[in-house]
Short mmCIF file of C-alpha atoms in Angstrom, two decimals:
data_model
loop_
_atom_site.label_atom_id
_atom_site.label_comp_id
_atom_site.label_asym_id
_atom_site.label_seq_id
_atom_site.Cartn_x
_atom_site.Cartn_y
_atom_site.Cartn_z
CA MET A 1 94.52 135.68 90.68
CA LYS A 2 97.01 138.23 89.32
CA LYS A 3 99.40 135.45 88.28
CA LEU A 4 96.54 133.49 86.69
CA LEU A 5 95.55 136.53 84.63
CA SER A 6 99.19 136.96 83.62
CA PHE A 7 99.28 133.33 82.53
CA LEU A 8 96.28 133.92 80.28
CA THR A 9 98.22 136.63 78.47
CA SER A 10 101.06 134.22 77.63
CA PRO A 11 100.17 134.00 73.91
CA LYS A 12 101.78 137.42 73.48
CA PHE A 13 105.14 135.74 74.13
CA CYS A 14 104.66 133.33 71.25
CA SER A 15 105.66 133.72 67.62
CA TRP A 16 104.66 131.81 64.50
CA LYS A 17 107.64 129.53 65.14
CA THR A 18 106.15 128.49 68.49
CA PHE A 19 103.57 126.39 66.68
CA SER A 20 105.74 125.30 63.78
CA PRO A 21 104.97 121.60 63.10
CA TYR A 22 108.70 120.86 62.89
CA ARG A 23 109.42 122.46 66.26
CA ILE A 24 106.46 120.82 67.97
CA LYS A 25 107.64 117.48 66.63
CA ASN A 26 111.19 118.15 67.82
CA ARG A 27 110.01 119.07 71.32
CA SER A 28 107.75 116.03 71.46
CA LEU A 29 110.57 113.70 70.50
CA LEU A 30 112.82 115.20 73.17
CA MET A 31 110.13 114.83 75.82
CA ARG A 32 109.30 111.25 74.85
CA ASP A 33 112.95 110.23 74.94
CA TYR A 34 113.48 111.99 78.27
CA LEU A 35 110.49 110.27 79.86
CA ALA A 36 111.59 106.92 78.43
CA LYS A 37 115.17 107.54 79.68
CA ARG A 38 116.58 106.78 76.25
CA GLU A 39 120.30 107.32 75.88
CA ILE A 40 119.77 108.40 72.27
CA THR A 41 117.31 111.18 71.61
CA ARG A 42 115.61 111.63 68.26
CA GLY A 43 115.21 115.38 68.76
CA ASN A 44 117.71 118.23 68.76
CA PRO A 45 118.53 120.70 71.58
CA VAL A 46 116.02 123.52 72.03
CA VAL A 47 118.15 125.57 74.46
CA LEU A 48 121.71 126.67 73.86
CA GLN A 49 123.57 127.73 76.97
CA ILE A 50 126.73 129.34 75.71
CA GLU A 51 129.40 130.70 78.00
CA VAL A 52 130.59 133.67 75.94
CA THR A 53 133.18 134.40 78.63
CA ASN A 54 134.15 133.04 82.03
CA ARG A 55 135.70 136.32 83.13
CA CYS A 56 133.90 138.20 85.87
CA THR A 57 134.15 141.50 87.75
CA MET A 58 132.95 140.05 91.05
CA LYS A 59 133.72 137.45 93.71
CA CYS A 60 130.33 136.54 95.17
CA PRO A 61 130.24 134.09 98.12
CA MET A 62 127.36 132.04 96.61
CA CYS A 63 129.29 131.50 93.36
CA PRO A 64 131.69 128.56 92.89
CA ARG A 65 134.20 130.65 90.91
CA THR A 66 136.68 130.45 93.79
CA HIS A 67 136.82 126.69 93.15
CA MET A 68 136.96 127.01 89.37
CA ASN A 69 140.31 126.05 87.90
CA ARG A 70 139.47 126.28 84.20
CA ARG A 71 141.37 128.60 81.88
CA ILE A 72 139.90 132.12 81.89
CA THR A 73 138.98 133.06 78.34
CA ASP A 74 136.42 134.50 75.91
CA MET A 75 134.65 132.47 73.25
CA ASP A 76 135.90 133.04 69.72
CA PHE A 77 133.22 134.74 67.62
CA ASP A 78 133.76 132.38 64.68
CA LEU A 79 133.18 129.40 66.99
CA PHE A 80 130.05 131.08 68.31
CA LYS A 81 128.70 131.55 64.79
CA GLN A 82 129.46 127.91 64.03
CA ILE A 83 127.41 126.80 67.05
CA ILE A 84 124.47 128.98 66.03
CA ASP A 85 124.64 127.85 62.39
CA GLN A 86 124.58 124.19 63.42
CA ASN A 87 121.55 124.63 65.68
CA LYS A 88 119.42 127.35 64.10
CA HIS A 89 116.95 124.82 62.67
CA CYS A 90 115.99 123.58 66.15
CA ALA A 91 117.26 125.90 68.90
CA GLU A 92 114.63 128.27 70.25
CA PHE A 93 116.47 130.13 72.97
CA ALA A 94 120.10 131.02 73.72
CA ILE A 95 121.33 131.74 77.24
CA LEU A 96 124.53 133.71 76.73
CA HIS A 97 126.05 133.41 80.19
CA LEU A 98 127.33 130.75 82.54
CA MET A 99 130.36 131.30 84.80
CA GLY A 100 131.16 134.87 83.78
CA GLU A 101 129.91 138.40 83.18
CA PRO A 102 128.71 138.37 79.54
CA LEU A 103 129.11 142.13 79.05
CA LEU A 104 132.89 141.67 79.27
CA HIS A 105 132.87 140.05 75.81
CA THR A 106 133.46 142.92 73.40
CA GLN A 107 131.45 141.22 70.63
CA LEU A 108 128.40 140.33 72.73
CA PRO A 109 126.05 142.71 70.83
CA GLU A 110 127.13 141.14 67.54
CA MET A 111 126.56 137.66 69.00
CA ILE A 112 123.03 138.69 69.98
CA GLY A 113 122.45 140.08 66.49
CA TYR A 114 123.69 136.84 64.94
CA CYS A 115 121.19 134.86 67.02
CA LYS A 116 118.46 137.29 66.03
CA LYS A 117 119.11 136.68 62.32
CA ALA A 118 119.01 132.93 62.99
CA GLY A 119 115.62 133.23 64.66
CA ILE A 120 116.93 132.36 68.13
CA ARG A 121 115.82 134.50 71.06
CA THR A 122 118.45 135.53 73.61
CA VAL A 123 118.90 136.23 77.32
CA ILE A 124 121.80 137.51 79.39
CA SER A 125 122.25 137.81 83.13
CA THR A 126 124.50 140.68 84.19
CA ASN A 127 125.68 142.37 87.38
CA ALA A 128 125.52 145.68 85.43
CA THR A 129 128.89 146.91 86.69
CA VAL A 130 130.29 147.52 83.19
CA LEU A 131 127.06 148.62 81.51
CA GLN A 132 127.62 151.89 79.64
CA THR A 133 125.51 154.15 77.39
CA GLU A 134 126.97 152.92 74.11
CA LEU A 135 126.57 149.32 75.17
CA ASP A 136 122.95 149.99 76.22
CA GLN A 137 122.14 151.07 72.69
CA LYS A 138 123.97 148.18 71.04
CA LEU A 139 122.23 145.53 73.13
CA ILE A 140 118.83 147.00 72.30
CA ALA A 141 119.59 147.59 68.61
CA ASN A 142 120.83 144.03 68.12
CA GLY A 143 117.59 142.56 69.44
CA LEU A 144 118.30 141.21 72.94
CA ASP A 145 115.10 139.61 74.23
CA VAL A 146 115.68 139.32 78.00
CA ILE A 147 118.12 141.03 80.34
CA ILE A 148 118.42 139.93 83.97
CA PHE A 149 120.03 142.32 86.44
CA SER A 150 121.47 140.44 89.41
CA VAL A 151 121.21 142.84 92.34
CA ASP A 152 121.13 141.35 95.83
CA GLY A 153 120.63 143.73 98.72
CA HIS A 154 118.61 146.77 99.74
CA ASP A 155 121.48 148.92 101.00
CA LYS A 156 125.15 149.51 100.31
CA ASN A 157 126.52 147.26 103.07
CA THR A 158 124.30 144.26 102.30
CA TYR A 159 124.74 144.51 98.54
CA GLU A 160 128.51 144.93 98.63
CA SER A 161 128.95 142.05 101.10
CA ILE A 162 127.13 139.75 98.65
CA ARG A 163 128.08 141.21 95.28
CA GLN A 164 131.72 141.65 96.16
CA GLY A 165 133.48 143.95 93.71
CA GLY A 166 130.41 146.02 92.86
CA THR A 167 129.14 149.40 94.07
CA LEU A 168 125.38 149.65 94.62
CA GLU A 169 125.09 153.29 93.60
CA ASN A 170 126.93 152.68 90.33
CA VAL A 171 124.88 149.58 89.51
CA ILE A 172 121.54 151.30 90.19
CA THR A 173 122.59 154.24 88.02
CA ASN A 174 123.52 151.91 85.15
CA ILE A 175 120.25 149.96 85.39
CA LYS A 176 118.06 153.06 85.52
CA ARG A 177 119.85 154.55 82.52
CA PHE A 178 119.39 151.34 80.53
CA LEU A 179 115.68 151.20 81.38
CA ASN A 180 115.27 154.82 80.35
CA VAL A 181 116.99 154.16 77.01
CA LYS A 182 114.93 151.06 76.21
CA GLY A 183 111.57 152.40 77.42
CA ARG A 184 108.80 149.94 76.67
CA GLN A 185 110.65 148.16 73.87
CA SER A 186 112.63 144.94 74.20
CA PRO A 187 114.46 143.53 76.02
CA TYR A 188 112.22 142.37 78.83
CA ALA A 189 114.07 143.43 82.01
CA VAL A 190 114.15 141.65 85.36
CA LEU A 191 115.72 142.70 88.64
CA GLN A 192 116.61 139.31 90.08
CA LEU A 193 117.20 138.58 93.76
CA ILE A 194 118.60 135.31 95.03
CA ASN A 195 116.60 133.63 97.78
CA ILE A 196 119.09 133.98 100.63
CA PRO A 197 118.28 135.22 104.16
CA GLU A 198 120.11 138.56 103.84
CA VAL A 199 117.97 139.40 100.82
CA VAL A 200 114.52 137.94 101.45
CA SER A 201 114.36 139.47 104.94
CA HIS A 202 114.31 142.88 103.24
CA ILE A 203 111.95 142.16 100.36
CA GLU A 204 109.55 144.95 101.29
CA GLU A 205 112.34 147.54 101.37
CA ILE A 206 113.58 146.37 97.97
CA ARG A 207 110.08 146.41 96.52
CA GLU A 208 109.58 149.96 97.77
CA GLN A 209 112.99 151.00 96.47
CA TRP A 210 112.11 149.91 92.92
CA SER A 211 108.34 150.49 92.94
CA GLU A 212 108.46 153.70 90.90
CA ILE A 213 111.02 152.48 88.36
CA PRO A 214 109.19 151.59 85.11
CA ASN A 215 109.91 148.85 82.57
CA ILE A 216 111.34 146.27 84.96
CA ASP A 217 109.95 143.35 86.99
CA LEU A 218 111.29 142.12 90.33
CA ALA A 219 111.73 138.37 90.79
CA ILE A 220 113.11 135.94 93.34
CA LYS A 221 115.51 133.30 92.02
CA PRO A 222 115.63 130.02 93.96
CA PHE A 223 118.94 129.50 95.72
CA THR A 224 121.17 126.85 94.18
CA ASN A 225 123.88 124.80 95.86
CA TRP A 226 125.43 124.08 92.43
CA GLN A 227 126.90 120.58 92.78
CA GLY A 228 126.51 120.62 96.55
CA ASP A 229 130.26 120.19 96.82
CA ILE A 230 131.16 123.52 98.46
CA ASP A 231 130.09 123.71 102.10
CA ARG A 232 130.35 127.50 102.20
CA ILE A 233 127.69 127.88 99.51
CA GLY A 234 125.30 125.44 101.19
CA LYS A 235 125.51 127.37 104.47
CA ILE A 236 124.76 130.69 102.76
CA GLY A 237 121.43 129.39 101.46
CA GLY A 238 120.64 127.45 104.62
CA LYS A 239 121.18 124.18 102.72
CA GLU A 240 123.91 122.45 104.65
CA SER A 241 122.59 119.07 103.51
CA SER A 242 121.55 118.13 99.98
CA PRO A 243 118.03 116.88 99.18
CA ASN A 244 117.59 113.26 98.21
CA LEU A 245 116.79 113.53 94.51
CA ASP A 246 118.53 110.36 93.37
CA SER A 247 115.54 109.07 91.43
CA VAL A 248 114.57 112.45 89.91
CA ILE A 249 115.77 112.59 86.31
CA CYS A 250 116.89 116.02 85.11
CA ASP A 251 115.69 116.98 81.64
CA ARG A 252 118.70 119.08 80.66
CA PRO A 253 120.84 116.28 79.16
CA TRP A 254 117.90 115.67 76.80
CA THR A 255 117.00 119.27 75.93
CA TRP A 256 119.92 121.67 76.49
CA LEU A 257 123.31 122.01 74.81
CA THR A 258 125.72 123.62 77.27
CA VAL A 259 128.98 124.96 75.83
CA LEU A 260 131.93 126.37 77.73
CA ALA A 261 133.91 129.36 76.46
CA THR A 262 136.52 126.97 75.03
CA GLY A 263 133.92 125.17 72.90
CA GLU A 264 133.79 122.08 75.11
CA VAL A 265 130.34 120.63 75.77
CA VAL A 266 129.32 119.72 79.32
CA PRO A 267 126.08 118.18 80.69
CA CYS A 268 124.79 121.43 82.21
CA CYS A 269 125.77 124.69 83.90
CA ARG A 270 126.35 122.93 87.24
CA ASP A 271 129.58 121.48 85.83
CA TYR A 272 131.37 124.76 86.53
CA ASN A 273 134.82 123.16 86.28
CA GLY A 274 134.20 121.21 83.08
CA THR A 275 134.85 117.86 84.73
CA VAL A 276 132.55 115.91 82.38
CA ILE A 277 133.47 116.78 78.81
CA LEU A 278 131.02 115.33 76.31
CA GLY A 279 132.68 116.72 73.21
CA ASP A 280 134.53 119.66 71.68
CA LEU A 281 132.82 121.82 69.06
CA ASN A 282 136.22 122.89 67.75
CA LYS A 283 136.65 119.30 66.55
CA ASN A 284 133.16 117.85 66.16
CA SER A 285 129.72 119.05 65.14
CA THR A 286 126.70 119.31 67.42
CA ILE A 287 125.17 116.28 65.66
CA ASP A 288 128.25 114.19 66.42
CA ILE A 289 128.25 115.19 70.09
CA TRP A 290 124.50 115.22 70.84
CA ASN A 291 124.17 111.46 70.49
CA GLY A 292 127.86 110.61 70.73
CA ASP A 293 129.25 107.91 73.01
CA ALA A 294 130.04 110.31 75.88
CA MET A 295 126.54 111.83 75.85
CA LYS A 296 124.88 108.42 75.66
CA CYS A 297 126.98 107.20 78.58
CA PHE A 298 126.07 110.26 80.63
CA ARG A 299 122.32 109.92 79.97
CA ARG A 300 122.48 106.24 80.83
CA SER A 301 124.34 106.83 84.11
CA HIS A 302 122.13 109.75 85.12
CA SER A 303 118.97 107.74 84.39
CA SER A 304 120.11 104.93 86.67
CA GLY A 305 120.36 107.34 89.62
CA ARG A 306 122.01 110.68 90.26
CA SER A 307 124.34 109.09 92.79
CA LYS A 308 126.05 107.38 89.86
CA VAL A 309 127.26 110.76 88.54
CA PRO A 310 129.45 112.91 90.84
CA ILE A 311 128.26 116.27 89.46
CA CYS A 312 124.62 115.20 89.92
CA ALA A 313 124.80 113.31 93.22
CA ARG A 314 124.24 116.34 95.48
CA CYS A 315 122.71 118.74 92.96
CA ASP A 316 119.47 120.37 94.16
CA VAL A 317 117.78 120.83 90.78
CA ASN A 318 114.30 119.33 91.05
CA PRO A 319 112.75 119.99 87.61
CA VAL A 320 109.01 120.57 87.56
CA VAL A 321 108.79 118.68 84.28
CA ALA A 322 109.75 115.48 86.11
CA LYS A 323 106.54 115.51 88.16
CA SER A 324 103.97 117.60 86.28
CA CYS A 325 101.96 116.35 83.32
CA ALA A 326 100.80 119.92 82.60
CA VAL A 327 104.40 121.12 82.30
CA ARG A 328 105.28 118.19 80.05
CA LEU A 329 102.42 119.19 77.78
CA ALA A 330 103.60 122.82 77.80
CA TYR A 331 107.10 121.69 76.88
CA ARG A 332 105.69 120.08 73.75
CA PHE A 333 103.56 122.96 72.50
CA LEU A 334 105.28 126.12 73.76
CA ASP A 335 108.71 127.35 72.76
CA GLN A 336 111.44 127.87 75.35
CA TYR A 337 111.20 131.67 75.29
CA THR A 338 107.51 131.51 76.18
CA LEU A 339 108.24 129.04 78.99
CA TYR A 340 111.01 131.32 80.25
CA ARG A 341 108.68 134.32 80.36
CA LEU A 342 106.01 132.28 82.12
CA MET A 343 108.59 131.23 84.71
CA TYR A 344 109.25 134.88 85.52
CA LEU A 345 105.55 135.63 85.70
CA PHE A 346 105.31 133.14 88.55
CA GLU A 347 108.51 134.30 90.27
CA ARG A 348 107.59 137.99 90.01
CA LEU A 349 107.26 139.87 93.29
#
């Protein structure tokens, strides 16, 4: 009942752009082409996932960074602005993280501000290890919409065995200070816990630990096996075998534009090593790449069965939109920020 009542308050997440005829048309075109498995889509991407950096302060066992052999780098700010400028007419939401800690990019606040001016809402996920007072103020002042704090564990030993490279006391201090600075204003803050045995077995302790801290929600994030190609990660989440999702078509190649720190475009965040390059935004525009030969080939292969695409064959993403008419309808009439907030309403502890 509580979640139902929360759902009824969802209009507060919307803006006038949510119901813009152009944006509704764009979403509808994307959804129609996804459902029809068309290799060319008549719409434009509504979500930008931009890896502002692939540097990180941690070595977490459930992360595939130990198998990542890409060049470690930060995205150039001019390239970032180019991506935003090319997509500001259609993009509704920008996820400014992928395989790194976004706060390590010295121009992250300015990137958030640039999205804000373009009318694109933003989210970052951070381990909070490098969060400092001055940065708190800049993130808030530049209009960040959502901040996710990734904190797994109820005590020092559990946390530091999972979030290797972090110190629980330091992280909690940084998060509490940020929440105190922001108060009730944006960004919306989430303490996110990954659904792994070491964490979920202590949910009550974690809930109690954070129960008196205002201005933050607690949420459980489903465990992911990434591409299902690293046995160690599968064992951590109790997923030593991959689900059979061969016939389930993922919507991301039809709705998201995922860009690595170098400017190369990949099908989605699961391609952590950049093995399927669909284009390079240093050389081509979003329009050229979105329905370019490489993207068309990928959509065609994925539509014929995930087993045809190595990065998809053992992936455990089972999108709700693939099986729910209600969600498909929501995708047409609600913007991505509103859908994101609704997702956290239903994952909230």
